[in-house]
PDB file of C-alpha atoms and ligand atoms in Angstrom:
ATOM      1  CA  MET A 206       0.000   0.000   0.000  1.00 51.00           C
ATOM      2  CA  LYS A 207       1.243   3.431  -0.850  1.00 54.00           C
ATOM      3  CA  PHE A 208       0.751   6.377   1.419  1.00 58.00           C
ATOM      4  CA  PHE A 209       1.128   9.855   0.166  1.00 57.00           C
ATOM      5  CA  ARG A 210       0.353  13.232   1.445  1.00 57.00           C
ATOM      6  CA  ARG A 211      -0.748  16.108  -0.684  1.00 57.00           C
ATOM      7  CA  LEU A 212       1.551  19.097  -0.309  1.00 52.00           C
ATOM      8  CA  ARG A 213      -0.263  21.616   1.830  1.00 51.00           C
ATOM      9  CA  PRO A 214      -0.251  25.126   0.427  1.00 53.00           C
ATOM     10  CA  ALA A 215       1.708  27.673   2.422  1.00 56.00           C
ATOM     11  CA  LEU A 216      -0.885  29.820   4.171  1.00 75.00           C
ATOM     12  CA  ASP A 217       1.308  31.775   6.507  1.00 88.00           C
ATOM     13  CA  ILE A 218       2.230  35.412   6.341  1.00 95.00           C
ATOM     14  CA  ASP A 219       5.681  36.361   7.496  1.00 95.00           C
ATOM     15  CA  PRO A 220       5.137  37.899  10.995  1.00 95.00           C
ATOM     16  CA  HIS A 221       7.271  40.945  10.216  1.00 97.00           C
ATOM     17  CA  THR A 222       5.332  41.634   7.000  1.00 97.00           C
ATOM     18  CA  TRP A 223       2.023  41.236   8.852  1.00 97.00           C
ATOM     19  CA  SER A 224       3.158  43.619  11.564  1.00 97.00           C
ATOM     20  CA  THR A 225       4.208  46.250   8.977  1.00 98.00           C
ATOM     21  CA  ALA A 226       0.838  45.934   7.215  1.00 98.00           C
ATOM     22  CA  ARG A 227      -0.964  46.087  10.553  1.00 97.00           C
ATOM     23  CA  CYS A 228       0.810  49.322  11.532  1.00 97.00           C
ATOM     24  CA  ALA A 229      -0.301  50.923   8.259  1.00 98.00           C
ATOM     25  CA  THR A 230      -3.947  49.851   8.591  1.00 97.00           C
ATOM     26  CA  PRO A 231      -6.039  51.347  11.417  1.00 96.00           C
ATOM     27  CA  TRP A 232      -8.847  48.790  10.922  1.00 97.00           C
ATOM     28  CA  ILE A 233      -6.503  45.886  11.654  1.00 96.00           C
ATOM     29  CA  GLN A 234      -5.089  47.641  14.722  1.00 95.00           C
ATOM     30  CA  ALA A 235      -8.575  48.262  16.100  1.00 95.00           C
ATOM     31  CA  LEU A 236      -9.633  44.592  15.917  1.00 95.00           C
ATOM     32  CA  ASP A 237      -9.534  42.401  19.007  1.00 93.00           C
ATOM     33  CA  PRO A 238      -6.825  39.668  18.957  1.00 94.00           C
ATOM     34  CA  VAL A 239      -9.249  36.869  18.015  1.00 95.00           C
ATOM     35  CA  ARG A 240     -10.597  38.705  14.996  1.00 96.00           C
ATOM     36  CA  GLN A 241      -7.109  39.917  14.103  1.00 96.00           C
ATOM     37  CA  ALA A 242      -5.950  36.289  13.898  1.00 95.00           C
ATOM     38  CA  ARG A 243      -9.024  35.415  11.824  1.00 96.00           C
ATOM     39  CA  LEU A 244      -8.270  38.308   9.479  1.00 97.00           C
ATOM     40  CA  GLN A 245      -4.686  37.151   9.145  1.00 97.00           C
ATOM     41  CA  SER A 246      -5.704  33.688   8.035  1.00 95.00           C
ATOM     42  CA  LEU A 247      -8.318  35.062   5.580  1.00 97.00           C
ATOM     43  CA  THR A 248      -5.621  37.395   4.221  1.00 98.00           C
ATOM     44  CA  ALA A 249      -3.240  34.480   3.719  1.00 97.00           C
ATOM     45  CA  ARG A 250      -6.010  32.642   1.883  1.00 96.00           C
ATOM     46  CA  LEU A 251      -6.633  35.602  -0.436  1.00 97.00           C
ATOM     47  CA  LEU A 252      -2.918  35.999  -1.154  1.00 97.00           C
ATOM     48  CA  HIS A 253      -2.651  32.299  -1.920  1.00 95.00           C
ATOM     49  CA  ASP A 254      -5.731  32.090  -4.146  1.00 95.00           C
ATOM     50  CA  LYS A 255      -5.590  35.372  -6.022  1.00 96.00           C
ATOM     51  CA  THR A 256      -3.186  37.478  -8.032  1.00 97.00           C
ATOM     52  CA  ILE A 257      -2.515  41.078  -7.055  1.00 98.00           C
ATOM     53  CA  THR A 258      -1.460  42.976 -10.168  1.00 97.00           C
ATOM     54  CA  PRO A 259      -0.178  46.537  -9.828  1.00 98.00           C
ATOM     55  CA  VAL A 260      -0.443  48.371 -13.159  1.00 97.00           C
ATOM     56  CA  ALA A 261       0.515  51.691 -14.751  1.00 95.00           C
ATOM     57  CA  GLY A 262       3.954  51.782 -13.152  1.00 97.00           C
ATOM     58  CA  LEU A 263       2.786  51.042  -9.597  1.00 98.00           C
ATOM     59  CA  VAL A 264       5.107  48.870  -7.515  1.00 98.00           C
ATOM     60  CA  LEU A 265       3.821  47.213  -4.318  1.00 98.00           C
ATOM     61  CA  ASP A 266       6.027  45.552  -1.719  1.00 98.00           C
ATOM     62  CA  ASP A 267       5.005  42.498   0.296  1.00 97.00           C
ATOM     63  CA  ALA A 268       3.603  44.508   3.219  1.00 98.00           C
ATOM     64  CA  GLN A 269       1.505  46.655   0.864  1.00 98.00           C
ATOM     65  CA  ARG A 270       0.083  43.519  -0.779  1.00 98.00           C
ATOM     66  CA  VAL A 271      -0.771  42.148   2.659  1.00 98.00           C
ATOM     67  CA  GLN A 272      -2.382  45.484   3.574  1.00 98.00           C
ATOM     68  CA  LEU A 273      -4.562  45.397   0.441  1.00 98.00           C
ATOM     69  CA  ALA A 274      -5.519  41.764   0.949  1.00 98.00           C
ATOM     70  CA  ALA A 275      -6.378  42.381   4.619  1.00 98.00           C
ATOM     71  CA  LEU A 276      -8.642  45.315   3.741  1.00 98.00           C
ATOM     72  CA  CYS A 277     -10.424  43.129   1.184  1.00 98.00           C
ATOM     73  CA  CYS A 278     -10.935  40.460   3.865  1.00 98.00           C
ATOM     74  CA  LEU A 279     -12.376  42.822   6.508  1.00 98.00           C
ATOM     75  CA  PRO A 280     -15.960  42.253   5.271  1.00 98.00           C
ATOM     76  CA  LEU A 281     -15.396  38.472   5.507  1.00 98.00           C
ATOM     77  CA  LEU A 282     -14.608  38.237   9.223  1.00 97.00           C
ATOM     78  CA  GLU A 283     -18.001  36.628   9.917  1.00 97.00           C
ATOM     79  CA  PHE A 284     -18.933  35.414   6.437  1.00 97.00           C
ATOM     80  CA  GLY A 285     -15.698  33.477   5.997  1.00 97.00           C
ATOM     81  CA  ALA A 286     -13.462  32.505   3.088  1.00 96.00           C
ATOM     82  CA  GLU A 287     -16.441  31.465   0.889  1.00 95.00           C
ATOM     83  CA  GLY A 288     -16.839  35.189   0.355  1.00 95.00           C
ATOM     84  CA  LEU A 289     -13.700  35.100  -1.769  1.00 95.00           C
ATOM     85  CA  HIS A 290     -15.272  32.892  -4.438  1.00 93.00           C
ATOM     86  CA  GLY A 291     -15.942  34.070  -7.949  1.00 91.00           C
ATOM     87  CA  TRP A 292     -12.925  36.208  -8.729  1.00 94.00           C
ATOM     88  CA  SER A 293      -9.210  35.712  -9.101  1.00 95.00           C
ATOM     89  CA  GLN A 294      -7.513  39.015  -9.718  1.00 96.00           C
ATOM     90  CA  LEU A 295      -7.032  42.272  -7.837  1.00 97.00           C
ATOM     91  CA  ILE A 296      -5.793  44.996 -10.179  1.00 96.00           C
ATOM     92  CA  VAL A 297      -4.313  48.062  -8.510  1.00 97.00           C
ATOM     93  CA  TYR A 298      -3.855  51.428 -10.210  1.00 96.00           C
ATOM     94  CA  PRO A 299      -1.613  54.113  -8.696  1.00 97.00           C
ATOM     95  CA  ASP A 300      -4.525  56.561  -8.607  1.00 94.00           C
ATOM     96  CA  ALA A 301      -8.085  57.059  -9.904  1.00 92.00           C
ATOM     97  CA  PHE A 302      -8.487  55.327 -13.264  1.00 90.00           C
ATOM     98  CA  ARG A 303     -10.695  55.871 -16.273  1.00 87.00           C
ATOM     99  CA  ALA A 304     -13.240  53.341 -17.430  1.00 81.00           C
ATOM    100  CA  GLN A 305     -14.927  53.522 -20.832  1.00 80.00           C
ATOM    101  CA  ARG A 306     -18.692  53.338 -20.700  1.00 79.00           C
ATOM    102  CA  SER A 307     -21.228  52.954 -23.447  1.00 81.00           C
ATOM    103  CA  HIS A 308     -24.995  52.908 -23.529  1.00 83.00           C
ATOM    104  CA  ILE A 309     -27.491  52.532 -26.371  1.00 86.00           C
ATOM    105  CA  ASP A 310     -30.480  54.786 -25.768  1.00 86.00           C
ATOM    106  CA  ALA A 311     -34.139  54.154 -26.674  1.00 85.00           C
ATOM    107  CA  ALA A 312     -33.579  55.693 -30.131  1.00 85.00           C
ATOM    108  CA  GLY A 313     -30.763  53.198 -30.776  1.00 86.00           C
ATOM    109  CA  VAL A 314     -28.034  55.823 -30.502  1.00 85.00           C
ATOM    110  CA  MET A 315     -24.789  54.699 -28.906  1.00 83.00           C
ATOM    111  CA  HIS A 316     -23.403  57.023 -26.218  1.00 83.00           C
ATOM    112  CA  GLU A 317     -19.812  56.628 -25.049  1.00 83.00           C
ATOM    113  CA  TRP A 318     -18.074  58.366 -22.202  1.00 78.00           C
ATOM    114  CA  ASP A 319     -15.243  58.028 -19.687  1.00 80.00           C
ATOM    115  CA  ASP A 320     -15.768  57.603 -15.934  1.00 82.00           C
ATOM    116  CA  ALA A 321     -13.059  58.336 -13.374  1.00 85.00           C
ATOM    117  CA  LEU A 322     -13.194  55.573 -10.760  1.00 87.00           C
ATOM    118  CA  ILE A 323     -11.405  54.747  -7.537  1.00 88.00           C
ATOM    119  CA  GLY A 324     -12.683  51.186  -7.423  1.00 90.00           C
ATOM    120  CA  GLU A 325     -14.653  48.731  -9.489  1.00 87.00           C
ATOM    121  CA  ALA A 326     -15.852  45.155  -9.056  1.00 88.00           C
ATOM    122  CA  TRP A 327     -16.938  43.339 -12.186  1.00 77.00           C
ATOM    123  CA  GLU A 328     -19.753  40.907 -11.612  1.00 76.00           C
ATOM    124  CA  SER A 329     -17.615  37.928 -12.616  1.00 79.00           C
ATOM    125  CA  GLY A 330     -14.209  39.480 -13.036  1.00 90.00           C
ATOM    126  CA  PRO A 331     -11.480  41.326 -11.212  1.00 94.00           C
ATOM    127  CA  VAL A 332     -11.640  43.775  -8.356  1.00 96.00           C
ATOM    128  CA  ILE A 333      -9.928  47.038  -9.301  1.00 95.00           C
ATOM    129  CA  LEU A 334      -8.697  49.571  -6.742  1.00 96.00           C
ATOM    130  CA  SER A 335      -6.842  52.876  -6.715  1.00 97.00           C
ATOM    131  CA  TRP A 336      -3.857  52.593  -4.370  1.00 98.00           C
ATOM    132  CA  ALA A 337      -3.900  56.352  -3.635  1.00 97.00           C
ATOM    133  CA  ASP A 338      -7.483  56.034  -2.397  1.00 97.00           C
ATOM    134  CA  VAL A 339      -6.714  52.962  -0.299  1.00 98.00           C
ATOM    135  CA  LEU A 340      -3.927  54.979   1.348  1.00 98.00           C
ATOM    136  CA  SER A 341      -6.202  57.958   1.845  1.00 97.00           C
ATOM    137  CA  ASP A 342      -8.832  55.693   3.502  1.00 97.00           C
ATOM    138  CA  CYS A 343      -6.124  54.427   5.868  1.00 97.00           C
ATOM    139  CA  ALA A 344      -4.935  57.975   6.598  1.00 97.00           C
ATOM    140  CA  SER A 345      -8.496  59.112   7.487  1.00 96.00           C
ATOM    141  CA  PRO A 346     -10.253  55.932   8.522  1.00 96.00           C
ATOM    142  CA  ARG A 347     -13.192  57.545  10.319  1.00 94.00           C
ATOM    143  CA  GLU A 348     -14.683  59.567   7.498  1.00 94.00           C
ATOM    144  CA  GLY A 349     -17.125  57.076   6.048  1.00 95.00           C
ATOM    145  CA  PHE A 350     -14.938  55.758   3.238  1.00 96.00           C
ATOM    146  CA  CYS A 351     -13.201  52.464   2.575  1.00 97.00           C
ATOM    147  CA  VAL A 352     -13.053  51.659  -1.120  1.00 97.00           C
ATOM    148  CA  ALA A 353     -11.781  48.097  -0.582  1.00 98.00           C
ATOM    149  CA  VAL A 354     -14.763  47.285   1.671  1.00 98.00           C
ATOM    150  CA  HIS A 355     -17.107  48.870  -0.903  1.00 97.00           C
ATOM    151  CA  GLU A 356     -15.886  46.701  -3.775  1.00 96.00           C
ATOM    152  CA  ILE A 357     -15.816  43.497  -1.738  1.00 97.00           C
ATOM    153  CA  ALA A 358     -19.376  44.201  -0.559  1.00 97.00           C
ATOM    154  CA  HIS A 359     -20.328  44.108  -4.272  1.00 96.00           C
ATOM    155  CA  LYS A 360     -18.494  40.793  -4.646  1.00 96.00           C
ATOM    156  CA  ILE A 361     -20.327  39.246  -1.675  1.00 97.00           C
ATOM    157  CA  ASP A 362     -23.620  40.680  -2.947  1.00 96.00           C
ATOM    158  CA  ALA A 363     -23.049  39.018  -6.353  1.00 95.00           C
ATOM    159  CA  LEU A 364     -22.325  35.564  -4.863  1.00 95.00           C
ATOM    160  CA  ASP A 365     -25.960  34.479  -5.102  1.00 93.00           C
ATOM    161  CA  GLY A 366     -26.097  35.471  -8.765  1.00 92.00           C
ATOM    162  CA  ALA A 367     -27.993  38.733  -8.222  1.00 92.00           C
ATOM    163  CA  LEU A 368     -26.291  42.064  -7.634  1.00 93.00           C
ATOM    164  CA  ASP A 369     -29.217  43.622  -5.788  1.00 95.00           C
ATOM    165  CA  GLY A 370     -27.984  44.753  -2.368  1.00 97.00           C
ATOM    166  CA  THR A 371     -28.922  41.461  -0.689  1.00 97.00           C
ATOM    167  CA  PRO A 372     -26.033  39.052  -0.061  1.00 97.00           C
ATOM    168  CA  PRO A 373     -26.569  35.310   0.337  1.00 96.00           C
ATOM    169  CA  LEU A 374     -28.141  34.752   3.768  1.00 97.00           C
ATOM    170  CA  PRO A 375     -30.280  32.165   5.549  1.00 96.00           C
ATOM    171  CA  ARG A 376     -33.803  32.429   4.132  1.00 96.00           C
ATOM    172  CA  ASP A 377     -35.563  34.159   7.052  1.00 97.00           C
ATOM    173  CA  TRP A 378     -32.807  36.670   7.529  1.00 98.00           C
ATOM    174  CA  GLN A 379     -32.681  37.342   3.787  1.00 97.00           C
ATOM    175  CA  ARG A 380     -36.399  38.152   3.797  1.00 97.00           C
ATOM    176  CA  GLU A 381     -35.989  40.582   6.722  1.00 98.00           C
ATOM    177  CA  TRP A 382     -32.879  42.095   5.141  1.00 98.00           C
ATOM    178  CA  ALA A 383     -34.588  42.683   1.779  1.00 97.00           C
ATOM    179  CA  ARG A 384     -37.585  44.297   3.493  1.00 98.00           C
ATOM    180  CA  ASP A 385     -35.556  46.524   5.846  1.00 98.00           C
ATOM    181  CA  PHE A 386     -32.994  47.603   3.253  1.00 98.00           C
ATOM    182  CA  GLN A 387     -35.708  48.395   0.704  1.00 98.00           C
ATOM    183  CA  SER A 388     -37.595  50.640   3.104  1.00 97.00           C
ATOM    184  CA  ALA A 389     -34.391  52.362   4.278  1.00 98.00           C
ATOM    185  CA  TYR A 390     -33.308  52.809   0.655  1.00 98.00           C
ATOM    186  CA  ASP A 391     -36.681  54.280  -0.352  1.00 98.00           C
ATOM    187  CA  ALA A 392     -36.599  56.701   2.594  1.00 97.00           C
ATOM    188  CA  PHE A 393     -32.991  57.643   1.770  1.00 97.00           C
ATOM    189  CA  CYS A 394     -33.863  58.341  -1.905  1.00 97.00           C
ATOM    190  CA  ARG A 395     -36.844  60.484  -0.819  1.00 97.00           C
ATOM    191  CA  ALA A 396     -34.563  62.503   1.491  1.00 96.00           C
ATOM    192  CA  VAL A 397     -31.982  62.977  -1.290  1.00 96.00           C
ATOM    193  CA  ASP A 398     -34.680  64.017  -3.782  1.00 95.00           C
ATOM    194  CA  ALA A 399     -36.143  66.468  -1.257  1.00 95.00           C
ATOM    195  CA  GLY A 400     -32.710  68.053  -0.791  1.00 92.00           C
ATOM    196  CA  ASP A 401     -32.666  67.193   2.933  1.00 91.00           C
ATOM    197  CA  VAL A 402     -29.378  67.503   4.773  1.00 86.00           C
ATOM    198  CA  ILE A 403     -28.104  63.944   5.002  1.00 88.00           C
ATOM    199  CA  LYS A 404     -24.793  62.866   6.382  1.00 91.00           C
ATOM    200  CA  ILE A 405     -24.505  59.615   4.423  1.00 95.00           C
ATOM    201  CA  ASP A 406     -22.921  59.903   0.945  1.00 96.00           C
ATOM    202  CA  SER A 407     -25.767  60.502  -1.530  1.00 95.00           C
ATOM    203  CA  TYR A 408     -24.117  58.062  -3.962  1.00 95.00           C
ATOM    204  CA  ALA A 409     -25.960  55.436  -1.904  1.00 97.00           C
ATOM    205  CA  ALA A 410     -29.167  56.579  -3.671  1.00 97.00           C
ATOM    206  CA  GLU A 411     -27.775  55.311  -7.012  1.00 96.00           C
ATOM    207  CA  SER A 412     -29.200  51.774  -6.634  1.00 97.00           C
ATOM    208  CA  PRO A 413     -29.928  49.165  -3.913  1.00 97.00           C
ATOM    209  CA  GLU A 414     -26.517  47.550  -4.515  1.00 97.00           C
ATOM    210  CA  GLU A 415     -24.680  50.870  -4.110  1.00 97.00           C
ATOM    211  CA  PHE A 416     -26.767  51.554  -0.992  1.00 98.00           C
ATOM    212  CA  PHE A 417     -25.521  48.278   0.525  1.00 98.00           C
ATOM    213  CA  ALA A 418     -21.884  48.957  -0.495  1.00 98.00           C
ATOM    214  CA  VAL A 419     -21.885  52.562   0.782  1.00 98.00           C
ATOM    215  CA  CYS A 420     -23.559  51.587   4.087  1.00 98.00           C
ATOM    216  CA  SER A 421     -20.903  48.859   4.437  1.00 98.00           C
ATOM    217  CA  GLU A 422     -18.211  51.558   4.251  1.00 98.00           C
ATOM    218  CA  TYR A 423     -19.977  53.474   7.053  1.00 97.00           C
ATOM    219  CA  HIS A 424     -20.245  50.306   9.136  1.00 98.00           C
ATOM    220  CA  PHE A 425     -16.451  50.021   9.103  1.00 97.00           C
ATOM    221  CA  SER A 426     -15.522  53.695   9.226  1.00 96.00           C
ATOM    222  CA  LEU A 427     -18.334  55.663  10.897  1.00 95.00           C
ATOM    223  CA  PRO A 428     -20.609  53.131  12.586  1.00 96.00           C
ATOM    224  CA  ALA A 429     -22.116  55.600  15.069  1.00 93.00           C
ATOM    225  CA  LEU A 430     -23.298  57.839  12.236  1.00 95.00           C
ATOM    226  CA  LEU A 431     -24.840  54.904  10.376  1.00 96.00           C
ATOM    227  CA  ASP A 432     -26.542  53.744  13.553  1.00 95.00           C
ATOM    228  CA  ALA A 433     -27.978  57.220  14.177  1.00 94.00           C
ATOM    229  CA  ALA A 434     -29.155  57.617  10.563  1.00 95.00           C
ATOM    230  CA  MET A 435     -30.421  54.081   9.849  1.00 97.00           C
ATOM    231  CA  PRO A 436     -30.489  51.871  12.954  1.00 97.00           C
ATOM    232  CA  THR A 437     -32.156  48.891  11.261  1.00 98.00           C
ATOM    233  CA  VAL A 438     -29.577  48.797   8.458  1.00 98.00           C
ATOM    234  CA  ALA A 439     -26.776  49.282  11.006  1.00 98.00           C
ATOM    235  CA  ALA A 440     -28.076  46.309  13.033  1.00 98.00           C
ATOM    236  CA  HIS A 441     -28.173  44.019   9.976  1.00 98.00           C
ATOM    237  CA  LEU A 442     -24.630  45.032   9.019  1.00 98.00           C
ATOM    238  CA  GLN A 443     -23.393  44.502  12.542  1.00 97.00           C
ATOM    239  CA  ARG A 444     -24.795  40.990  12.466  1.00 97.00           C
ATOM    240  CA  PHE A 445     -23.378  40.363   8.974  1.00 98.00           C
ATOM    241  CA  TYR A 446     -19.894  41.831   9.416  1.00 98.00           C
ATOM    242  CA  GLY A 447     -19.526  41.525  13.187  1.00 96.00           C
ATOM    243  CA  PRO A 448     -19.071  44.633  15.345  1.00 94.00           C
ATOM    244  CA  SER A 449     -17.286  47.487  13.617  1.00 95.00           C
ATOM    245  CA  PRO A 450     -13.673  47.848  14.731  1.00 93.00           C
ATOM    246  CA  PHE A 451     -14.523  51.520  15.280  1.00 90.00           C
ATOM    247  CA  LEU A 452     -17.696  51.073  17.249  1.00 81.00           C
ATOM    248  CA  LEU A 453     -17.836  54.054  19.536  1.00 57.00           C
ATOM    249  CA  SER A 454     -20.243  54.963  22.263  1.00 48.00           C
ATOM    250  CA  ASN A 455     -22.535  57.892  21.498  1.00 46.00           C
ATOM    251  CA  GLU A 456     -20.519  59.990  23.968  1.00 51.00           C
ATOM    252  CA  ASP A 457     -17.320  59.232  22.044  1.00 55.00           C
ATOM    253  CA  TYR A 458     -19.053  60.132  18.809  1.00 50.00           C
ATOM    254  CA  LEU A 459     -20.326  63.470  20.133  1.00 52.00           C
ATOM    255  CA  ARG A 460     -16.778  64.325  21.190  1.00 56.00           C
ATOM    256  CA  LEU A 461     -15.413  63.853  17.644  1.00 50.00           C
TER     257      LEU A 461
HETATM  258 ZN1  LIG B  94     -20.186  50.527  -6.042  1.00 75.30          ZN
END
């Protein structure tokens, strides 16, 4: 009888590299040790399974790759590594990048234009990020923005085959989620249309999937504001992503 053992893939991150990435990433620093260890193993999984491709002259060292991978894994702390399915490449531009768009209108006329983007997630393709914006998120982590979280929220949303603002969830929870997000989204769109002063980025009114992705950024970067503005959405996200690393008491928030 022949015994053999399949070579196990290396899923460790060099401790020094992890510590450098951790120092550069406030979200990792703010996690408790248990979730930090979980994030580290998810990060190793991403680095093993996917290619990170810097383009347009950008060069990334090992710690910067770990930093990017860790930010992409933040939304998966509760969901787990299954959330990484469905894509294989992370493309990183030095700065905002241009994407060509086209649309054929009702009269059959083709319109083409350029969009400047800081992140993009194709439904079954790569995740694309602007490195300058990732760095700016890390420099000001409590302002409601985290482009890596935004794009990965789209990827998780698309896992069930429908990019609609509802990720794959157990059936009962999915029903509650769809109902609560729809009513919060409708109320948000009404407030934007009425010109009300709203503190959440109005880009969330673009579509239910953008609403989910933008609220996910607030969960990680300004949870107290999200909770004050939309407590039901905040509660779903807290259950889905786990407590925000920046969860502050209301007193802390008022002192900001
Ligand atoms: Zn988006």
